[in-house]
Each structure stands twice: as C-alpha cells, then as structure tokens.
Coordinates of C-alpha atoms and ligand atoms in Angstrom, one line a residue:
Chain Z
M7 CA 87.8 122.2 153.5
I8 CA 91.0 123.0 151.7
A9 CA 90.6 126.6 153.0
L10 CA 90.4 125.3 156.6
R11 CA 93.5 123.3 156.1
G12 CA 95.3 126.4 154.7
I13 CA 94.2 128.5 157.7
Y14 CA 95.5 125.7 160.0
V15 CA 98.9 125.5 158.3
I16 CA 99.5 129.3 158.4
W17 CA 98.3 129.5 162.0
L18 CA 100.5 126.5 163.1
R19 CA 103.6 127.9 161.3
E20 CA 103.1 131.3 163.1
L21 CA 103.1 129.6 166.5
L22 CA 106.0 127.3 165.7
R23 CA 108.1 130.2 164.6
F24 CA 107.1 132.1 167.7
V25 CA 108.2 129.4 170.1
R26 CA 111.5 129.1 168.2
E27 CA 112.4 132.7 169.0
P28 CA 113.0 133.0 172.7
A29 CA 114.3 136.5 172.3
R30 CA 111.0 137.6 170.9
I31 CA 109.1 136.0 173.8
V32 CA 111.3 137.7 176.4
G33 CA 111.0 141.0 174.6
M34 CA 107.3 140.7 174.5
V35 CA 107.0 140.6 178.2
A36 CA 110.0 142.8 179.0
Q37 CA 108.8 145.8 176.9
P38 CA 105.5 146.4 178.6
L39 CA 107.2 145.8 182.0
L40 CA 109.7 148.5 181.0
Y41 CA 106.9 150.9 180.1
L42 CA 105.3 150.3 183.4
I43 CA 108.4 150.7 185.5
L44 CA 109.9 153.7 183.7
V45 CA 107.1 155.6 182.1
G46 CA 104.5 154.6 184.7
N47 CA 106.6 155.5 187.7
G48 CA 108.0 158.6 186.0
L49 CA 104.5 159.9 185.2
A50 CA 103.1 158.9 188.5
H51 CA 105.7 161.0 190.4
G52 CA 106.0 163.8 187.9
F53 CA 102.4 164.9 187.5
Q54 CA 99.3 165.2 189.6
F55 CA 96.6 163.4 187.7
R56 CA 93.0 164.7 187.5
G57 CA 90.3 162.2 187.2
T58 CA 91.9 159.0 188.2
G59 CA 89.6 158.9 191.1
G60 CA 92.2 158.1 193.7
V61 CA 93.3 155.0 191.9
N62 CA 97.1 154.9 191.9
Y63 CA 98.5 155.7 188.5
L64 CA 100.2 152.4 187.8
A65 CA 96.9 150.6 188.4
F66 CA 95.3 153.1 186.0
M67 CA 98.0 152.5 183.4
F68 CA 98.1 148.8 183.6
P69 CA 95.1 147.9 181.3
G70 CA 96.5 150.4 178.8
I71 CA 99.9 148.7 178.8
V72 CA 98.4 145.3 178.3
A73 CA 96.4 146.8 175.3
M74 CA 99.6 148.4 174.0
S75 CA 101.5 145.0 174.0
V76 CA 98.6 143.5 172.1
L77 CA 98.7 146.4 169.7
F78 CA 102.4 146.2 169.0
T79 CA 102.5 142.4 168.7
S80 CA 99.4 142.3 166.4
V81 CA 100.6 144.9 164.0
F82 CA 104.1 143.6 163.9
S83 CA 103.0 140.0 163.4
A84 CA 100.6 141.0 160.6
M85 CA 103.2 143.1 158.8
S86 CA 105.6 140.2 158.6
I87 CA 103.3 139.0 155.8
V88 CA 105.1 141.4 153.5
W89 CA 108.4 139.8 154.3
D90 CA 107.0 136.3 153.9
R91 CA 105.4 137.2 150.6
E92 CA 108.6 138.6 149.1
F93 CA 111.1 136.2 150.4
G94 CA 109.6 133.0 151.6
F95 CA 107.0 130.7 152.7
L96 CA 104.0 132.6 151.4
K97 CA 105.2 132.3 147.8
E98 CA 104.9 128.6 148.4
V99 CA 101.4 128.9 149.7
L100 CA 100.4 131.1 146.8
V101 CA 101.1 128.4 144.2
S102 CA 99.3 125.8 146.3
P103 CA 95.6 125.1 145.9
V104 CA 94.8 126.9 149.1
P105 CA 92.7 130.0 148.5
R106 CA 94.4 133.3 149.4
A107 CA 91.7 134.3 151.8
A108 CA 92.9 131.4 154.0
I109 CA 96.3 133.0 154.2
A110 CA 95.0 136.3 155.5
V111 CA 92.7 134.6 158.0
G112 CA 95.3 132.1 159.2
K113 CA 97.8 134.9 159.6
A114 CA 95.3 136.9 161.6
L115 CA 94.4 134.0 163.8
G116 CA 98.1 133.2 164.4
G117 CA 98.9 136.8 165.3
T118 CA 95.9 136.9 167.6
T119 CA 96.9 133.7 169.4
I120 CA 100.3 135.1 170.1
A121 CA 99.0 138.4 171.2
V122 CA 96.6 136.8 173.6
V123 CA 99.3 134.5 175.0
Q124 CA 101.4 137.5 175.6
G125 CA 98.5 139.3 177.3
A126 CA 97.8 136.3 179.5
V127 CA 101.4 136.4 180.7
I128 CA 101.4 140.2 181.4
L129 CA 98.0 140.0 183.2
I130 CA 99.6 137.7 185.7
L131 CA 101.7 140.7 186.8
A132 CA 98.6 142.6 187.8
P133 CA 99.1 142.1 191.6
L134 CA 102.4 144.0 191.3
V135 CA 100.5 147.2 190.6
G136 CA 97.9 146.5 193.2
I137 CA 95.2 144.9 191.1
S138 CA 93.9 141.6 192.3
L139 CA 92.4 139.6 189.5
R140 CA 89.8 136.9 189.9
A141 CA 89.6 134.0 187.4
G142 CA 86.5 135.4 185.8
M143 CA 88.0 138.8 185.3
Y144 CA 91.2 137.2 184.0
F145 CA 89.5 135.3 181.3
G146 CA 87.1 138.1 180.5
M147 CA 90.1 140.3 179.8
L148 CA 91.6 137.7 177.6
G149 CA 88.4 137.6 175.6
V150 CA 88.6 141.4 175.2
L151 CA 92.2 141.1 174.2
A152 CA 91.4 138.5 171.6
L153 CA 88.8 140.8 170.0
L154 CA 91.2 143.7 170.0
A155 CA 94.0 141.6 168.6
L156 CA 91.8 140.3 165.8
A157 CA 90.9 143.9 164.8
L158 CA 94.5 145.0 164.9
N159 CA 95.7 142.0 163.0
G160 CA 93.1 142.8 160.4
L161 CA 94.4 146.4 160.3
G162 CA 98.0 145.2 160.0
I163 CA 97.2 142.8 157.1
L164 CA 95.2 145.5 155.4
V165 CA 98.2 147.8 155.5
A166 CA 100.6 145.0 154.5
S167 CA 98.6 144.0 151.5
R168 CA 99.3 147.5 150.1
M169 CA 103.0 147.4 150.8
E170 CA 105.6 146.1 148.5
S171 CA 108.5 146.0 150.9
M172 CA 109.4 146.3 154.5
Q173 CA 110.7 149.8 153.9
G174 CA 107.4 151.3 154.8
F175 CA 107.4 149.6 158.1
Q176 CA 108.9 152.6 160.0
V177 CA 106.3 154.9 158.5
V178 CA 103.5 152.6 159.7
M179 CA 105.0 152.4 163.2
N180 CA 105.3 156.2 163.5
F181 CA 102.1 157.3 161.8
L182 CA 99.7 154.5 162.6
V183 CA 100.8 152.4 165.6
M184 CA 102.1 155.2 167.9
P185 CA 99.0 157.5 167.3
L186 CA 96.7 154.5 167.9
F187 CA 98.5 154.0 171.2
F188 CA 98.6 157.6 172.4
L189 CA 95.0 158.2 171.4
S190 CA 93.7 155.2 173.1
G191 CA 93.6 156.5 176.6
A192 CA 96.1 154.0 177.7
L193 CA 98.3 156.6 179.4
Y194 CA 95.9 159.3 180.4
P195 CA 92.1 159.5 181.0
L196 CA 90.0 160.5 178.1
K197 CA 87.8 162.9 180.0
G198 CA 88.3 166.6 179.8
M199 CA 90.3 166.6 176.6
P200 CA 90.0 169.3 173.9
T201 CA 87.2 168.3 171.5
W202 CA 89.4 167.6 168.5
L203 CA 91.5 165.3 170.5
A204 CA 88.4 163.6 172.0
A205 CA 87.1 163.1 168.4
L206 CA 90.3 161.4 167.3
M207 CA 90.2 159.2 170.4
Q208 CA 86.7 158.1 169.5
V209 CA 87.7 156.7 166.1
D210 CA 90.7 154.8 167.6
P211 CA 89.5 151.2 168.0
V212 CA 92.1 150.6 170.7
T213 CA 90.2 153.2 172.9
Y214 CA 87.3 150.8 173.2
G215 CA 89.5 147.8 174.0
V216 CA 91.2 149.8 176.8
D217 CA 87.9 151.0 178.1
A218 CA 86.5 147.5 178.2
L219 CA 89.6 146.3 180.1
R220 CA 89.1 149.0 182.7
H221 CA 85.5 147.9 183.1
L222 CA 86.7 144.5 184.1
V223 CA 89.6 145.7 186.3
Y224 CA 87.8 148.1 188.6
A225 CA 84.8 147.3 190.8
P226 CA 81.6 149.1 189.8
G227 CA 81.3 152.4 191.6
Q228 CA 82.5 155.8 191.6
I229 CA 86.0 155.0 190.4
L230 CA 84.7 152.9 187.5
T231 CA 82.5 155.8 186.4
A232 CA 85.4 158.2 186.6
L233 CA 87.8 156.1 184.7
T234 CA 85.7 154.7 181.9
Q235 CA 84.1 156.5 179.0
F236 CA 81.6 154.2 177.4
S237 CA 79.5 151.3 178.7
L238 CA 81.0 147.9 178.5
A239 CA 78.3 146.9 176.0
T240 CA 79.3 149.8 173.7
D241 CA 83.0 148.8 174.1
L242 CA 82.4 145.2 173.2
T243 CA 80.1 146.0 170.3
V244 CA 82.5 148.5 168.8
T245 CA 85.5 146.2 169.2
L246 CA 83.7 143.2 167.8
A247 CA 82.3 145.2 164.9
T248 CA 85.8 146.6 164.1
A249 CA 87.3 143.2 164.2
V250 CA 84.8 141.7 161.8
L251 CA 85.0 144.7 159.5
L252 CA 88.8 144.8 159.4
I253 CA 89.3 141.0 159.0
T254 CA 86.8 141.0 156.1
V255 CA 88.3 144.1 154.4
S256 CA 91.9 142.9 154.9
T257 CA 91.0 139.4 153.5
L258 CA 89.5 141.0 150.4
A259 CA 92.4 143.3 150.0
F260 CA 94.9 140.5 150.4
N261 CA 92.9 138.5 147.8
R262 CA 93.3 141.4 145.3
A263 CA 96.9 142.2 146.1
K264 CA 99.4 141.4 143.4
S265 CA 101.1 138.1 143.8
A266 CA 104.8 138.0 144.3
Chain A
M19 CA 100.2 110.8 124.2
P20 CA 98.9 114.4 124.2
D21 CA 101.3 117.1 125.2
R22 CA 101.4 118.0 128.9
I23 CA 102.1 121.7 128.5
V24 CA 100.8 123.7 125.5
V25 CA 101.7 127.4 125.2
E26 CA 100.4 129.5 122.3
N27 CA 101.4 133.0 121.5
L28 CA 102.1 133.9 125.1
V29 CA 102.6 137.6 125.7
K30 CA 103.3 139.5 129.0
R31 CA 103.7 143.2 129.2
F32 CA 104.7 145.2 132.3
G33 CA 103.8 148.7 131.4
T34 CA 106.0 149.5 128.4
I35 CA 108.3 146.5 129.0
E36 CA 107.4 143.5 126.9
A37 CA 108.9 140.7 129.0
V38 CA 107.5 137.8 126.9
R39 CA 106.8 138.5 123.3
G40 CA 104.7 135.8 121.6
V41 CA 106.1 132.5 122.8
S42 CA 104.7 129.1 121.6
F43 CA 105.9 125.6 122.5
S44 CA 104.7 122.3 123.9
V45 CA 106.2 119.8 126.3
R46 CA 105.6 116.1 126.4
P47 CA 104.8 114.0 129.5
R48 CA 108.0 113.0 131.4
E49 CA 110.2 115.3 129.3
V50 CA 113.0 117.3 130.8
F51 CA 112.4 120.6 129.0
G52 CA 114.9 123.4 129.3
F53 CA 114.5 127.2 128.9
L54 CA 117.9 128.7 128.3
G55 CA 118.5 132.4 128.2
P56 CA 120.4 135.3 129.7
N57 CA 119.1 137.3 132.7
G58 CA 116.1 139.3 131.7
A59 CA 115.2 137.0 128.8
G60 CA 111.7 136.4 130.3
K61 CA 112.2 132.9 131.7
T62 CA 110.8 133.6 135.2
T63 CA 107.9 135.6 133.8
T64 CA 107.0 132.6 131.6
I65 CA 107.2 130.2 134.5
K66 CA 105.1 132.5 136.7
M67 CA 102.4 132.6 134.0
L68 CA 102.4 128.8 133.7
A69 CA 102.3 128.4 137.5
T70 CA 99.2 130.7 137.8
L71 CA 101.0 133.5 139.6
L72 CA 100.8 136.0 136.8
V73 CA 98.0 136.5 134.3
P74 CA 99.2 136.7 130.7
T75 CA 98.6 139.8 128.7
S76 CA 97.5 137.5 125.9
G77 CA 97.9 134.0 124.6
K78 CA 96.8 130.5 125.6
L79 CA 98.2 128.2 128.3
Y80 CA 97.2 124.6 129.0
I81 CA 98.6 122.1 131.4
E82 CA 97.1 118.6 131.1
G83 CA 94.3 120.1 129.0
L84 CA 93.4 122.5 131.8
D85 CA 93.2 126.2 130.9
V86 CA 95.8 127.8 133.2
V87 CA 94.0 131.1 133.4
R88 CA 90.5 129.9 133.9
Q89 CA 91.1 126.8 135.9
R90 CA 93.8 128.0 138.3
Q91 CA 92.7 125.9 141.3
E92 CA 92.8 122.7 139.3
V93 CA 96.1 123.6 137.8
R94 CA 97.6 124.4 141.2
R95 CA 96.8 120.9 142.3
I96 CA 98.9 119.2 139.6
I97 CA 102.0 121.5 139.5
G98 CA 105.0 122.1 141.7
L99 CA 107.3 125.1 141.6
V100 CA 110.7 125.7 142.9
F101 CA 111.3 129.4 142.8
Q102 CA 114.5 131.1 141.7
D103 CA 115.0 132.4 145.2
P104 CA 114.6 129.9 148.1
T105 CA 111.2 129.9 149.8
L106 CA 112.0 127.5 152.7
D107 CA 111.2 128.7 156.2
D108 CA 114.6 128.5 157.7
R109 CA 113.4 128.8 161.2
L110 CA 111.7 125.5 160.8
T111 CA 113.2 122.1 160.4
A112 CA 113.3 120.4 157.0
W113 CA 110.7 117.9 158.1
E114 CA 108.4 120.7 159.2
N115 CA 108.7 122.5 155.9
L116 CA 107.8 119.2 154.1
M117 CA 104.9 118.6 156.5
F118 CA 103.4 122.0 155.9
H119 CA 103.7 121.5 152.2
G120 CA 102.0 118.1 152.5
L121 CA 99.1 119.7 154.5
L122 CA 98.7 122.4 151.9
Y123 CA 98.0 119.7 149.4
G124 CA 95.8 117.6 151.6
L125 CA 98.2 114.9 152.7
S126 CA 98.3 113.5 156.2
Q127 CA 101.5 113.7 158.1
A128 CA 102.0 109.9 157.8
E129 CA 101.5 110.1 154.1
T130 CA 103.9 113.0 153.7
R131 CA 106.5 111.1 155.7
R132 CA 106.0 108.0 153.6
R133 CA 106.6 110.0 150.4
A134 CA 109.3 112.2 151.8
M135 CA 111.6 109.4 153.1
P136 CA 112.8 107.9 149.8
L137 CA 113.1 111.3 148.3
L138 CA 115.2 112.6 151.2
E139 CA 117.2 109.4 150.9
M140 CA 117.8 110.1 147.2
V141 CA 119.1 113.6 147.7
G142 CA 121.1 112.6 150.8
L143 CA 119.3 114.6 153.4
A144 CA 117.5 111.8 155.3
D145 CA 119.8 112.2 158.4
R146 CA 119.4 116.0 158.4
A147 CA 115.6 116.0 158.2
N148 CA 115.2 117.3 161.8
S149 CA 117.7 120.1 161.6
L150 CA 116.7 123.7 161.2
V151 CA 116.9 124.7 157.6
R152 CA 119.0 127.8 158.6
T153 CA 121.8 125.3 159.3
Y154 CA 121.7 124.0 155.7
S155 CA 124.1 125.0 152.9
G156 CA 122.9 126.5 149.7
G157 CA 123.1 123.2 147.9
M158 CA 121.2 121.4 150.7
K159 CA 118.4 123.9 150.6
R160 CA 118.1 123.4 146.9
R161 CA 117.9 119.7 147.2
L162 CA 115.3 120.0 150.0
E163 CA 113.2 122.3 147.8
L164 CA 113.4 119.7 145.0
V165 CA 112.0 117.1 147.4
R166 CA 109.3 119.5 148.6
G167 CA 108.2 120.2 145.1
L168 CA 107.7 116.5 144.5
I169 CA 105.8 115.6 147.7
H170 CA 102.4 116.0 146.1
T171 CA 103.5 114.1 142.9
P172 CA 102.9 117.0 140.5
K173 CA 102.4 116.3 136.8
V174 CA 104.7 119.2 136.0
L175 CA 107.5 120.4 138.2
F176 CA 108.8 123.9 137.4
L177 CA 112.4 124.6 138.4
D178 CA 113.5 128.2 138.0
E179 CA 117.2 128.3 137.9
P180 CA 117.7 125.5 140.3
T181 CA 121.5 125.6 140.1
V182 CA 122.1 129.3 140.2
G183 CA 124.8 130.3 142.6
L184 CA 125.9 126.8 143.4
D185 CA 129.3 125.3 143.0
P186 CA 130.0 123.1 139.9
Q187 CA 129.9 119.8 141.9
T188 CA 126.6 120.6 143.5
R189 CA 125.2 121.8 140.2
S190 CA 125.9 118.4 138.6
Q191 CA 124.4 116.6 141.6
I192 CA 121.2 118.6 141.2
W193 CA 121.1 117.7 137.5
Q194 CA 121.5 114.0 138.4
H195 CA 118.6 114.2 140.7
I196 CA 116.5 116.0 138.1
Q197 CA 117.1 113.3 135.5
Q198 CA 116.6 110.5 138.0
L199 CA 113.2 111.9 139.1
S200 CA 111.9 112.4 135.6
H201 CA 112.6 108.7 135.0
E202 CA 111.1 107.4 138.3
H203 CA 108.0 109.6 138.4
D204 CA 105.4 110.5 135.9
T205 CA 106.6 114.1 136.1
T206 CA 107.5 116.6 133.4
V207 CA 110.3 118.8 134.4
F208 CA 110.4 122.4 133.1
V209 CA 113.7 123.9 134.0
T210 CA 115.3 127.3 133.3
T211 CA 118.9 128.2 133.4
H212 CA 121.3 130.8 132.2
Y213 CA 124.2 128.4 132.3
M214 CA 124.8 127.4 128.7
D215 CA 126.4 124.1 129.5
E216 CA 123.4 123.0 131.5
A217 CA 121.1 122.8 128.6
E218 CA 123.0 119.7 127.6
H219 CA 121.1 117.9 130.4
C220 CA 117.7 118.6 128.9
E221 CA 115.9 116.5 126.3
R222 CA 114.9 119.6 124.5
T223 CA 115.8 123.2 125.0
A224 CA 114.3 126.4 124.0
I225 CA 116.7 129.3 123.7
M226 CA 115.1 132.5 124.8
D227 CA 116.3 136.0 124.2
H228 CA 114.5 139.3 124.7
G229 CA 111.2 137.5 125.4
Q230 CA 111.3 135.4 122.3
I231 CA 112.2 131.8 121.6
V232 CA 115.0 132.0 119.0
A233 CA 115.5 128.2 118.7
L234 CA 113.9 125.0 120.1
D235 CA 115.4 121.5 119.7
T236 CA 117.5 118.8 121.3
P237 CA 120.9 120.0 122.4
E238 CA 122.5 117.9 119.5
H239 CA 120.3 119.5 116.9
L240 CA 120.8 122.9 118.3
K241 CA 124.5 122.5 117.9
Q242 CA 124.0 121.3 114.3
L243 CA 122.3 124.6 113.6
L244 CA 125.8 126.0 113.3
G245 CA 126.2 123.4 110.6
H246 CA 129.9 122.7 111.2
E247 CA 132.7 121.8 113.4
E248 CA 136.0 123.5 113.0
I249 CA 139.5 122.3 112.6
R250 CA 141.8 125.1 113.6
L251 CA 145.4 124.9 112.7
T252 CA 148.6 127.0 112.9
V253 CA 151.1 126.5 110.1
R254 CA 154.7 127.6 109.6
K255 CA 154.9 131.0 108.1
E256 CA 157.5 129.9 105.5
A257 CA 154.9 127.4 104.1
L258 CA 152.0 129.8 103.8
H259 CA 152.6 130.3 100.1
E260 CA 151.4 126.8 99.7
R261 CA 147.9 127.6 100.9
P262 CA 146.2 127.6 97.5
R263 CA 147.8 124.2 96.7
W264 CA 146.4 122.8 100.0
E265 CA 143.0 124.2 99.3
D266 CA 143.0 122.6 95.8
R267 CA 143.9 119.2 97.2
L268 CA 141.4 119.4 100.0
G269 CA 138.7 120.7 97.6
Q270 CA 137.7 123.5 100.1
R271 CA 139.0 126.9 101.1
F272 CA 140.3 127.8 104.6
S273 CA 139.1 130.8 106.4
G274 CA 141.3 132.7 108.8
S275 CA 144.3 134.8 108.0
G276 CA 148.1 134.5 108.4
P277 CA 149.3 131.3 109.9
D278 CA 146.0 130.7 111.7
L279 CA 143.7 128.7 109.4
I280 CA 140.2 127.4 110.0
F281 CA 138.7 124.5 108.2
K282 CA 134.9 124.1 108.5
T283 CA 133.5 120.6 108.2
H284 CA 130.7 118.3 109.2
D285 CA 133.1 115.5 110.2
A286 CA 136.2 117.0 111.8
G287 CA 137.4 113.5 112.9
A288 CA 137.7 112.3 109.3
D289 CA 139.0 115.5 107.8
V290 CA 141.7 116.0 110.3
T291 CA 143.6 113.0 108.9
R292 CA 143.3 114.4 105.4
I293 CA 144.7 117.7 106.5
V294 CA 147.6 116.1 108.2
E295 CA 148.3 114.1 105.0
V296 CA 148.2 117.2 102.8
I297 CA 150.0 119.8 104.9
G298 CA 152.2 117.4 106.8
P299 CA 155.2 118.8 108.7
S300 CA 154.2 122.4 108.1
I301 CA 151.6 122.1 110.8
Q302 CA 152.6 123.6 114.0
R303 CA 149.5 122.8 116.0
I304 CA 146.1 121.5 115.3
E305 CA 142.8 121.4 117.2
I306 CA 139.3 120.4 116.7
K307 CA 136.6 122.7 117.9
R308 CA 133.0 121.3 118.3
P309 CA 130.3 124.0 118.7
T310 CA 129.0 124.5 122.2
L311 CA 125.6 125.9 123.0
E312 CA 127.5 129.1 123.8
D313 CA 128.4 129.3 120.2
V314 CA 124.9 128.5 119.2
F315 CA 123.6 131.4 121.3
L316 CA 126.2 133.7 119.8
H317 CA 125.3 132.6 116.3
L318 CA 121.5 133.1 116.9
T319 CA 121.7 136.4 118.8
G320 CA 125.0 137.9 117.8
R321 CA 125.9 138.2 121.4
Q322 CA 127.7 136.3 124.1
I323 CA 125.4 135.1 126.9
R324 CA 126.0 137.2 129.9
E325 CA 127.1 135.5 133.1
E326 CA 125.3 136.6 136.2
T327 CA 123.6 140.0 136.2
V328 CA 124.0 142.6 133.5
S329 CA 125.9 145.7 134.4
A330 CA 123.8 148.8 135.0
R331 CA 125.1 150.4 131.8
E332 CA 124.2 147.4 129.8
A333 CA 120.8 147.2 131.3
W334 CA 120.2 150.8 130.3
R335 CA 121.3 150.2 126.8
E336 CA 119.1 147.2 126.7
F337 CA 116.2 149.2 127.9
G338 CA 116.8 151.9 125.3
R339 CA 117.1 149.4 122.5
R340 CA 113.8 147.8 123.5
R341 CA 112.0 151.0 123.7
M342 CA 113.2 152.0 120.3
G343 CA 111.9 148.6 119.1
R344 CA 115.4 147.6 118.3
Ligands
ADP430 N1 106.9 142.7 138.0 C1 107.6 143.2 136.9 N2 107.5 144.5 136.6 C2 108.2 145.1 135.6 N3 109.1 144.4 134.9 C3 109.3 143.2 135.1 C4 108.6 142.5 136.2 N4 109.0 141.2 136.2 C5 109.9 141.1 135.2 N5 110.1 142.2 134.6 C6 111.0 142.5 133.4 O1 110.7 141.5 132.5 C7 111.9 141.1 131.9 C8 112.1 139.6 132.0 O2 112.3 139.3 133.3 P1 112.4 137.8 133.9 O3 111.3 137.0 133.4 O4 112.6 137.8 135.3 O5 113.8 137.3 133.2 P2 114.7 136.0 133.5 O6 114.0 135.2 134.5 O7 114.8 135.3 132.2 O8 116.0 136.5 134.0 C9 113.0 141.9 132.5 O9 113.3 143.0 131.7 C10 112.4 142.3 133.8 O10 113.0 143.5 134.2
MG431 MG1 114.6 134.5 136.3

C-alpha cells in the first residue's frame, strides 16, 4: 500500500517535471527529426543499400529512429536519479516510510511514460517518410516501445545505482548508449554483417525492439522477410524478458546502494 | 515522561576516519536540543544515524522506544528531517512539494492542505504557495522545508544547520519559528549549528568536537563552566605601583600585565562598584566581559570555533592529527 503510494508519487513528480520543461519536450521531438532529415537523407543519397528490399531508406530508418529516441530518453531519465539522490528530492523520499524499491519502480514507470509519449508523437510523423499507419499498428508500436522503454529504464537505474556523481554520465553515453544504438540495426540492416558484429547485435536488447517495430510497420511479404531478423514472437519475448530482468535487478541494486 | 531520544555509545567509522567516537545523550519530549560544533565535528553523521540513513558502526539508538537500526520503517514514520542542503524540488511549486510529502506519509491532499495552511501562514509563505520554488530566496526555501518537515506531525524533527548561509535577520526568524513550533506541537526539535551564538536558543546544547561530546547542558550552565565573569580595566601607568595595595583591599589578585588588569569574579555587577571605590580616578576605562559560548568552546577545546569551512591546510593537519590519535 505505502509502496504503491510511493511509486505513484515518484511517477507523478517525473511527469510534472517533464511538462514544466518545454525545452525538453521540443528537444525530444526535434532530435529524432534532425536525425531523420540529416543522417537519413545523407545516407540515403550517399550509399546504395543492400537488403532494404526496395523500401526507401527513410522508411527503413524510421522505426530505428523511434527506438533511438526511446533509448536516449529512457537512459537519460533514469540517470537523473543520481542527481536527485545527491541533491534533492530523493533524499526526502529516502527518510520517508516509503520502501526504496518503490523509488526505482516509480522512476522506471515515469521514464517509460515519458518515452512512450515521445514515441507517440514521433510516430505521427510516419506519413512523412511514406509509412501509413493504421490505428492497430500505431498502438501495437506503442506497446513495443513501452516494453523497450521499461527495459532501458531498468538498465539506466542499474547503472545509476552504481554511480556516485553525474561525472560518469558522459562515459555511459559514449560506451553504453551509443553502442546500444549503433548495434541495434536502427541505421542499417543486420543481415550479412561479420559474425563478431552480428554476435554483438544479438545481445543488444534494442535490436529486438527495433525488429519488432519493423514487423509492425511493413506488410507481411518479401520486404518484411528481408528487413527483419527474428520472428515477432521472439522479439516480444526477448524484450519482455529483458524488461522484467532489468527492472528486477535494478530495483535490487537500488535497494542495496548506499544512501546519500 | 520517558526520554524521546536515547543514544548510547554511538560510534561511526568511515574507513579509518572515526566521525563519531562514542556519543551518549538523551533528549526529552518537546525539548529544543542543540548540537553545536565546528564543521567536521560529526553533527551530520549523528543526525543521519538517528534518521535511519546511516547504520552505526556500534552503539544503541532509540526514538520513542523504537530501535532505530532494527525498526527503521516505524521510526521513519515518526521523524522529520530537514537536511543541511536543500532538498526541495525547485521546478515544482511550494504546494506541490508539500503535497508530495503528504502523499509519502499517507495523507490525502485535503488533509495536507488543512495542515499546511496554518504552518505556511506562520512562516509567511501562504501567499507564495503556488509559486515555483526556484523563485524563492534561500530563507524562504528554509522556511518551506521547515513546514514540510512538520506536515506529518513528527515526534522528532531533525534540523541540520537550518540557518547556515542565511543573513542574521533571517536566522533569527528561523529560530523564532523553531521555538514557536516546539511550543505548539508535541515535537522534539534536534538542531545542529556551527554558529556559537545560536546555541543560546536551545534548551540544552551538546558541544561536539572531533566526534565527541565535550559538554552538555543548558546554555547558562555551559557558560558557568568557565566559572567566572571578567572585569577588564585599564589604569594610569603612574598609578601602577599601587597594584599590591588594591589587591589587598579587594582581597584578590588581578591577572594581566602592565596597565591592563583583569579581575575574575562570579558577580561582576557587584564587584565593579568595589573596584571603582578602591582604584577611583586612576581608572582609565573599565568593561565587564561575560563569557560567551565561544569562550566556552575555546576553554573546552583550546581552539577557536572555525567559521564556515576549514582551509585545506587545516583540514590536512586535522587529518594527520586524527590518524596519529592526537
Ligand atoms: N560518507 C563519508 N565518508 C567518509 N568520511 C565521511 C563521510 N561523511 C562524513 N565523513 C567525515 O566525518 C567527519 C564528520 O563529518 P560530518 O558529520 O559531516 O560533520 P559536521 O556535520 O559536524 O560538519 C568529517 O571528517 C567528514 O569528512
Ligand atoms: Mg554537517
């Protein structure tokens, strides 16, 4: 009971803070758009892609960019827990009767909600790259994004619970978030990669999220077979399992982390 | 009435640093209890242990009969803590900060509002409740934190240096509020400070230095530890040869050298007239000095209390001294 209340408080605060920061909201939509326009167009004109099955490159990249925005937002949001613990609100919560696990879960749910809202906005842009989304697909993709966001928030909190200050943030961005992004198949198809690269791609949880999104975007047929690597069932199972695992582990880790 | 806080032989070590070195005391219900000591004395560490945020290396801690180490959850319900550094969310409004606090302690929004209103009124923030906290001044934030700490009517409110960094006027306001609330609520206030003069506002004060309590009493009694007030006088040089005669007549020796004489007494007010009688026109100036807590600290530790943070070199010396076991 008191744990639920704690989760609710942390979640609500996360959302309130989010809507108070218009700059963050604008940035969240502008960044993926920028990637699409600059990187997407650049790559589309600069290289001839194998294995995109005739789909235009922007349409290929789009699910990847949506996943990217969820990745960045989730990890960033989860990492702010370090800041909160050292300087603010979380210290308040740590002396209250609310169990610590509630903090980690509330934070993860808050970050997930924000990431999904962001995804929902970006998905509306789909027609711009030639993808027409039906309602069922739209909500299906939001479901996938929610699972992916949960997993990545779990990952972020796990890392954050080991960190004493925000100084390590840059390291995390460079050596965790960027590799997760580049290895996910967001920018290029996974097929025909060197084995070592393929192996790395297979342990990246974002890979399965991106793959699941592609299942929903393209109609079944040759193109779909060409652009996806696993079955939708595999994608969903792996993403769900990763989310459950990471949320559990991160909650335990946060429980054990030294208090401020 | 049983004591509300009981601390026995509390020790906290961080690696080789012994931050708290065997501290014992107890605090009564509704008391305003002060912890006075320079930076690094171990005040915050003690508060964190009492507030369940740090596990003691050894020793016993009880609040309202609850074992602070074993019954954390129960203890957390009945304590409030205002940290040394502000912990408000400054992107939220004052009211939202209070509402979240209420929710954490199981209060409905309506109940939180009902409790918050008179408190906000008391500290003069009622008309600013819907402003973002980032628009608040340092003193306003402190007052808001005080209110927040009281929303769930804790049995013990810990205030860690509530006045640090504030201007003198705001400091005295905060102290007025602290005293008012300890009268109006059944709340024990445990407050730390490194401002010597502030200990005067407490009913009892423990003076802490290097992780140990070197004295614990009412401010009045603490000052009596020095045992004396001083009458300081400057006399004409030409009359100095009369000093032995004055001492005879007063029945007591002066300390001090040259024309500057110090007369130690328990009742400076009465003795000053005797001195004027005896020495008369040879007095150039005369002043009565009552001991301050600053003097008490100096007397007990042989050092002046340090304002603000210690310099790096001093910190090093301190560190070395501790490692050598002083
Ligand atoms: N987490 C910690 N790790 C190591 N040393 C600490 C820690 N917290 C406090 N100390 C040390 O313990 C001593 C007492 O600190 P503190 O309780 O903060 O003093 P005060 O609040 O009286 O200024 C200091 O020497 C400080 O450096
Ligand atoms: Mg301190």
